[in-house]
Amino acid sequence: MNPDTRRKLVGVLGLLASNHDGERAAAGLLATRLLKSAALTWEDIIPEQPVVRVTEGPKSKDWWVVTFCARNATYLSPWEQNFIRSLVGQVFFSRKQVKVVEGIATKLRDLGCK
């Protein structure tokens, strides 16, 4: 999806929170039309596996590494994705968890992820 269409879609989807039924209905219809005009479907833009979102994390110097891994989760194996997802919301990491996260981060850096 080109950046202009994406910007429009994001703006239209924001209208789904309207207090007015008509605005919500029109926003849904317009969003679907935008997708069709870009030759996309909802399935194309909503990933099958949920994207890992980090909203708050542990009080740990290692948290930035987990965030880095979560941002690049599409490059990870299913096991690695589940492992990173399991860390979200933890307050502290065990030494073993830190070691695994560092290994995953090294793999991502080697792939050129930033």
PDB file of N, CA, C and O in Angstrom, residues 8-34:
ATOM      1  N   LYS A   8      -4.598   7.882   4.308  1.00  0.00           N
ATOM      2  CA  LYS A   8      -6.050   8.055   4.180  1.00  0.00           C
ATOM      3  C   LYS A   8      -6.790   6.973   4.958  1.00  0.00           C
ATOM      4  O   LYS A   8      -7.767   7.249   5.662  1.00  0.00           O
ATOM      5  N   LEU A   9      -6.326   5.720   4.815  1.00  0.00           N
ATOM      6  CA  LEU A   9      -6.979   4.614   5.509  1.00  0.00           C
ATOM      7  C   LEU A   9      -6.924   4.799   7.024  1.00  0.00           C
ATOM      8  O   LEU A   9      -7.925   4.609   7.713  1.00  0.00           O
ATOM      9  N   VAL A  10      -5.779   5.201   7.531  1.00  0.00           N
ATOM     10  CA  VAL A  10      -5.644   5.429   8.970  1.00  0.00           C
ATOM     11  C   VAL A  10      -6.610   6.522   9.421  1.00  0.00           C
ATOM     12  O   VAL A  10      -7.278   6.405  10.452  1.00  0.00           O
ATOM     13  N   GLY A  11      -6.715   7.591   8.635  1.00  0.00           N
ATOM     14  CA  GLY A  11      -7.640   8.673   8.975  1.00  0.00           C
ATOM     15  C   GLY A  11      -9.086   8.208   8.979  1.00  0.00           C
ATOM     16  O   GLY A  11      -9.859   8.534   9.893  1.00  0.00           O
ATOM     17  N   VAL A  12      -9.453   7.438   7.964  1.00  0.00           N
ATOM     18  CA  VAL A  12     -10.818   6.928   7.870  1.00  0.00           C
ATOM     19  C   VAL A  12     -11.123   5.973   9.028  1.00  0.00           C
ATOM     20  O   VAL A  12     -12.200   6.025   9.627  1.00  0.00           O
ATOM     21  N   LEU A  13     -10.181   5.104   9.363  1.00  0.00           N
ATOM     22  CA  LEU A  13     -10.407   4.156  10.460  1.00  0.00           C
ATOM     23  C   LEU A  13     -10.581   4.876  11.786  1.00  0.00           C
ATOM     24  O   LEU A  13     -11.284   4.395  12.669  1.00  0.00           O
ATOM     25  N   GLY A  14      -9.973   6.038  11.923  1.00  0.00           N
ATOM     26  CA  GLY A  14     -10.174   6.833  13.135  1.00  0.00           C
ATOM     27  C   GLY A  14     -11.625   7.252  13.309  1.00  0.00           C
ATOM     28  O   GLY A  14     -12.099   7.448  14.431  1.00  0.00           O
ATOM     29  N   LEU A  15     -12.353   7.376  12.210  1.00  0.00           N
ATOM     30  CA  LEU A  15     -13.764   7.756  12.276  1.00  0.00           C
ATOM     31  C   LEU A  15     -14.648   6.633  12.811  1.00  0.00           C
ATOM     32  O   LEU A  15     -15.809   6.865  13.156  1.00  0.00           O
ATOM     33  N   LEU A  16     -14.122   5.421  12.893  1.00  0.00           N
ATOM     34  CA  LEU A  16     -14.915   4.309  13.434  1.00  0.00           C
ATOM     35  C   LEU A  16     -15.233   4.512  14.915  1.00  0.00           C
ATOM     36  O   LEU A  16     -16.095   3.832  15.463  1.00  0.00           O
ATOM     37  N   ALA A  17     -14.550   5.452  15.561  1.00  0.00           N
ATOM     38  CA  ALA A  17     -14.814   5.747  16.970  1.00  0.00           C
ATOM     39  C   ALA A  17     -15.861   6.847  17.135  1.00  0.00           C
ATOM     40  O   ALA A  17     -16.161   7.253  18.261  1.00  0.00           O
ATOM     41  N   SER A  18     -16.444   7.302  16.045  1.00  0.00           N
ATOM     42  CA  SER A  18     -17.435   8.377  16.096  1.00  0.00           C
ATOM     43  C   SER A  18     -18.639   7.973  16.944  1.00  0.00           C
ATOM     44  O   SER A  18     -19.011   6.793  17.021  1.00  0.00           O
ATOM     45  N   ASN A  19     -19.268   8.961  17.540  1.00  0.00           N
ATOM     46  CA  ASN A  19     -20.506   8.731  18.304  1.00  0.00           C
ATOM     47  C   ASN A  19     -21.719   8.614  17.389  1.00  0.00           C
ATOM     48  O   ASN A  19     -22.806   8.301  17.847  1.00  0.00           O
ATOM     49  N   HIS A  20     -21.528   8.875  16.102  1.00  0.00           N
ATOM     50  CA  HIS A  20     -22.636   8.888  15.153  1.00  0.00           C
ATOM     51  C   HIS A  20     -22.617   7.642  14.280  1.00  0.00           C
ATOM     52  O   HIS A  20     -21.633   7.358  13.605  1.00  0.00           O
ATOM     53  N   ASP A  21     -23.739   6.927  14.288  1.00  0.00           N
ATOM     54  CA  ASP A  21     -23.849   5.678  13.522  1.00  0.00           C
ATOM     55  C   ASP A  21     -23.515   5.881  12.047  1.00  0.00           C
ATOM     56  O   ASP A  21     -22.813   5.077  11.441  1.00  0.00           O
ATOM     57  N   GLY A  22     -24.028   6.944  11.456  1.00  0.00           N
ATOM     58  CA  GLY A  22     -23.817   7.204  10.037  1.00  0.00           C
ATOM     59  C   GLY A  22     -22.348   7.415   9.696  1.00  0.00           C
ATOM     60  O   GLY A  22     -21.874   6.948   8.659  1.00  0.00           O
ATOM     61  N   GLU A  23     -21.637   8.143  10.569  1.00  0.00           N
ATOM     62  CA  GLU A  23     -20.208   8.358  10.334  1.00  0.00           C
ATOM     63  C   GLU A  23     -19.439   7.047  10.405  1.00  0.00           C
ATOM     64  O   GLU A  23     -18.540   6.808   9.608  1.00  0.00           O
ATOM     65  N   ARG A  24     -19.811   6.204  11.381  1.00  0.00           N
ATOM     66  CA  ARG A  24     -19.120   4.908  11.502  1.00  0.00           C
ATOM     67  C   ARG A  24     -19.381   4.045  10.270  1.00  0.00           C
ATOM     68  O   ARG A  24     -18.465   3.429   9.725  1.00  0.00           O
ATOM     69  N   ALA A  25     -20.628   4.024   9.818  1.00  0.00           N
ATOM     70  CA  ALA A  25     -20.975   3.217   8.639  1.00  0.00           C
ATOM     71  C   ALA A  25     -20.245   3.737   7.399  1.00  0.00           C
ATOM     72  O   ALA A  25     -19.690   2.959   6.613  1.00  0.00           O
ATOM     73  N   ALA A  26     -20.228   5.057   7.229  1.00  0.00           N
ATOM     74  CA  ALA A  26     -19.550   5.644   6.072  1.00  0.00           C
ATOM     75  C   ALA A  26     -18.047   5.372   6.127  1.00  0.00           C
ATOM     76  O   ALA A  26     -17.416   5.104   5.092  1.00  0.00           O
ATOM     77  N   ALA A  27     -17.469   5.416   7.325  1.00  0.00           N
ATOM     78  CA  ALA A  27     -16.036   5.149   7.474  1.00  0.00           C
ATOM     79  C   ALA A  27     -15.708   3.711   7.080  1.00  0.00           C
ATOM     80  O   ALA A  27     -14.714   3.454   6.392  1.00  0.00           O
ATOM     81  N   GLY A  28     -16.530   2.769   7.504  1.00  0.00           N
ATOM     82  CA  GLY A  28     -16.301   1.373   7.141  1.00  0.00           C
ATOM     83  C   GLY A  28     -16.379   1.158   5.644  1.00  0.00           C
ATOM     84  O   GLY A  28     -15.541   0.463   5.048  1.00  0.00           O
ATOM     85  N   LEU A  29     -17.370   1.772   5.022  1.00  0.00           N
ATOM     86  CA  LEU A  29     -17.529   1.655   3.572  1.00  0.00           C
ATOM     87  C   LEU A  29     -16.353   2.299   2.840  1.00  0.00           C
ATOM     88  O   LEU A  29     -15.786   1.723   1.900  1.00  0.00           O
ATOM     89  N   LEU A  30     -15.945   3.491   3.280  1.00  0.00           N
ATOM     90  CA  LEU A  30     -14.825   4.175   2.640  1.00  0.00           C
ATOM     91  C   LEU A  30     -13.517   3.401   2.815  1.00  0.00           C
ATOM     92  O   LEU A  30     -12.717   3.303   1.881  1.00  0.00           O
ATOM     93  N   ALA A  31     -13.319   2.827   3.993  1.00  0.00           N
ATOM     94  CA  ALA A  31     -12.111   2.034   4.237  1.00  0.00           C
ATOM     95  C   ALA A  31     -12.057   0.851   3.274  1.00  0.00           C
ATOM     96  O   ALA A  31     -11.009   0.559   2.684  1.00  0.00           O
ATOM     97  N   THR A  32     -13.172   0.188   3.090  1.00  0.00           N
ATOM     98  CA  THR A  32     -13.227  -0.951   2.176  1.00  0.00           C
ATOM     99  C   THR A  32     -12.974  -0.503   0.738  1.00  0.00           C
ATOM    100  O   THR A  32     -12.260  -1.172  -0.019  1.00  0.00           O
ATOM    101  N   ARG A  33     -13.507   0.651   0.354  1.00  0.00           N
ATOM    102  CA  ARG A  33     -13.276   1.174  -0.998  1.00  0.00           C
ATOM    103  C   ARG A  33     -11.798   1.521  -1.207  1.00  0.00           C
ATOM    104  O   ARG A  33     -11.254   1.293  -2.287  1.00  0.00           O
ATOM    105  N   LEU A  34     -11.176   2.103  -0.187  1.00  0.00           N
ATOM    106  CA  LEU A  34      -9.749   2.415  -0.287  1.00  0.00           C
ATOM    107  C   LEU A  34      -8.926   1.147  -0.519  1.00  0.00           C
ATOM    108  O   LEU A  34      -7.998   1.133  -1.327  1.00  0.00           O
TER     109      LEU A  34
END
